[in-house]
Amino acid sequence: MSRLASGVVLVTAHDADYGPHGEDAGMTATAFMSVSLDPPLVLVSLRNGSRMDDLLAEQPLWGVSVLSESQRHIAGRFAMKGRVSDRLLFEDIPYTRGEVSGALLVRGALATLECRTEQRIEAGDHTLVIGRVLTAGLESADGGPLAYFKGRYRRLG
């Protein structure tokens, strides 16, 4: 499957139950796709037992930032295993907070979405989360998409 090129997104959610002010979580995903236009649905695949899988099992609202080719550093940062607190990873990334989801949305991303989980489907060692798109924004028209192919982040063209 490493021969199948895919886009790269940052999936985010706000965990209001963590600490006095809550905590923001983020995860790089390459298994993300549009499912339906009417109603607008998207799908993300989450590794079972991952922080994002556990959080989205409890929190139905989440965000997606479609990363541009200039945001490779963000993708790499949130794909690290055994990383430090997500709070530290967000520190120097420009973002806005989604009005509906409360999730952090990366400024300068090609597009941003806010979603509400409609369905969760167990599939082997992953959970497929289907979300209804509640808001969509075009953050930036500059640059191309960040792609993932043969185990590396790449530019198109």
XYZ file of C-alpha atoms in Angstrom:
157
model
C 0.000 0.000 0.000
C 3.031 2.285 0.180
C 2.632 2.635 -3.612
C -0.724 4.375 -3.171
C -0.198 8.147 -2.952
C -2.397 9.994 -0.490
C -2.937 13.468 0.853
C -1.870 14.437 4.350
C -4.121 15.985 6.983
C -3.879 16.955 10.626
C -6.847 15.673 12.639
C -7.451 17.626 15.850
C -9.845 17.582 18.784
C -10.248 19.366 22.094
C -10.438 17.194 25.212
C -12.427 19.361 27.623
C -12.182 16.724 30.378
C -8.377 16.920 30.604
C -7.174 19.325 33.280
C -8.732 22.631 34.257
C -8.710 24.118 30.733
C -8.818 20.961 28.644
C -6.151 19.824 26.226
C -5.785 19.857 22.456
C -4.746 16.712 20.605
C -3.500 16.274 17.060
C -2.630 13.393 14.752
C -1.225 13.213 11.231
C -3.370 11.057 8.952
C -2.860 9.824 5.410
C -5.938 7.562 5.420
C -8.512 10.316 4.922
C -11.118 10.665 2.200
C -14.364 12.211 1.086
C -17.251 9.735 1.395
C -20.341 11.672 0.307
C -21.337 15.103 -0.964
C -24.978 14.878 0.158
C -24.774 14.772 3.066
C -21.147 15.915 3.255
C -19.240 13.045 4.903
C -15.539 12.291 5.328
C -13.674 9.286 6.723
C -10.479 8.987 8.735
C -8.799 5.752 9.805
C -7.452 5.693 13.378
C -5.188 3.049 14.930
C -7.091 1.250 17.699
C -5.980 2.397 21.134
C -4.303 5.571 19.857
C -4.884 8.801 21.739
C -7.071 10.159 18.901
C -9.103 6.934 18.685
C -9.784 7.063 22.432
C -10.605 10.775 22.325
C -12.975 10.558 19.338
C -14.773 7.638 21.006
C -15.818 10.172 23.687
C -15.703 13.516 21.853
C -17.885 13.638 18.708
C -16.528 16.983 17.398
C -13.182 17.229 15.594
C -11.279 19.217 13.017
C -9.235 18.522 9.898
C -6.562 20.691 8.293
C -5.568 19.670 4.745
C -1.831 20.332 4.811
C 0.049 22.130 2.053
C 3.443 21.120 0.717
C 5.051 23.818 2.893
C 3.635 22.230 6.077
C 5.684 19.016 6.015
C 7.166 19.915 9.421
C 3.673 19.870 10.969
C 2.930 16.440 9.506
C 6.215 15.041 10.814
C 5.756 16.545 14.243
C 2.331 14.979 14.828
C 3.326 11.605 13.344
C 6.099 10.988 15.900
C 5.665 7.983 18.162
C 6.357 8.492 21.866
C 6.180 12.256 21.477
C 5.863 14.873 24.165
C 2.594 16.548 25.106
C 0.560 17.769 22.149
C 0.347 21.157 23.885
C 4.057 21.661 23.228
C 3.703 20.551 19.610
C 1.072 23.217 18.918
C 3.118 26.018 20.555
C 4.703 27.557 17.452
C 2.071 26.582 14.867
C -0.312 29.369 13.798
C -3.886 28.168 14.276
C -7.451 29.226 14.918
C -9.958 27.425 17.097
C -12.983 26.044 15.268
C -16.190 27.813 16.258
C -18.257 24.616 16.236
C -15.795 21.920 17.320
C -13.342 23.875 19.450
C -10.605 21.939 17.628
C -7.440 23.698 16.493
C -7.304 24.385 12.741
C -3.945 25.130 11.127
C -3.610 28.550 9.502
C -2.258 28.372 5.982
C -3.706 24.896 5.393
C -5.243 24.347 1.960
C -8.627 23.719 3.582
C -10.114 23.165 7.028
C -13.139 21.164 8.128
C -15.065 20.781 11.340
C -16.820 17.445 11.722
C -19.175 15.495 13.989
C -18.815 11.723 14.212
C -21.709 9.910 12.544
C -20.400 6.363 12.656
C -17.462 4.281 13.914
C -16.585 1.020 12.185
C -14.073 -1.469 13.610
C -11.771 -2.700 10.825
C -8.895 -4.914 11.929
C -6.418 -2.888 13.982
C -8.061 0.417 13.004
C -11.350 2.223 13.497
C -12.917 4.021 10.550
C -14.530 7.227 11.759
C -17.116 8.754 9.440
C -17.818 12.399 10.165
C -20.410 14.837 8.915
C -18.792 18.054 7.723
C -20.266 20.944 9.713
C -18.046 23.750 8.420
C -15.523 24.032 5.599
C -13.027 26.792 4.963
C -10.461 27.561 2.311
C -7.545 28.863 4.299
C -4.982 29.191 1.522
C -4.891 29.013 -2.246
C -1.084 29.029 -2.280
C 1.008 25.974 -3.025
C 0.094 22.391 -3.675
C -0.972 19.589 -1.387
C 1.380 17.617 0.815
C 1.434 14.017 -0.438
C 2.619 10.763 1.141
C 4.137 8.090 -1.123
C 6.526 5.163 -0.503
C 6.913 6.079 3.168
C 7.882 9.744 2.574
C 6.225 13.139 2.372
C 6.399 14.535 -1.153
C 5.322 17.392 -3.395
C 3.259 16.849 -6.512
C 4.939 17.500 -9.823
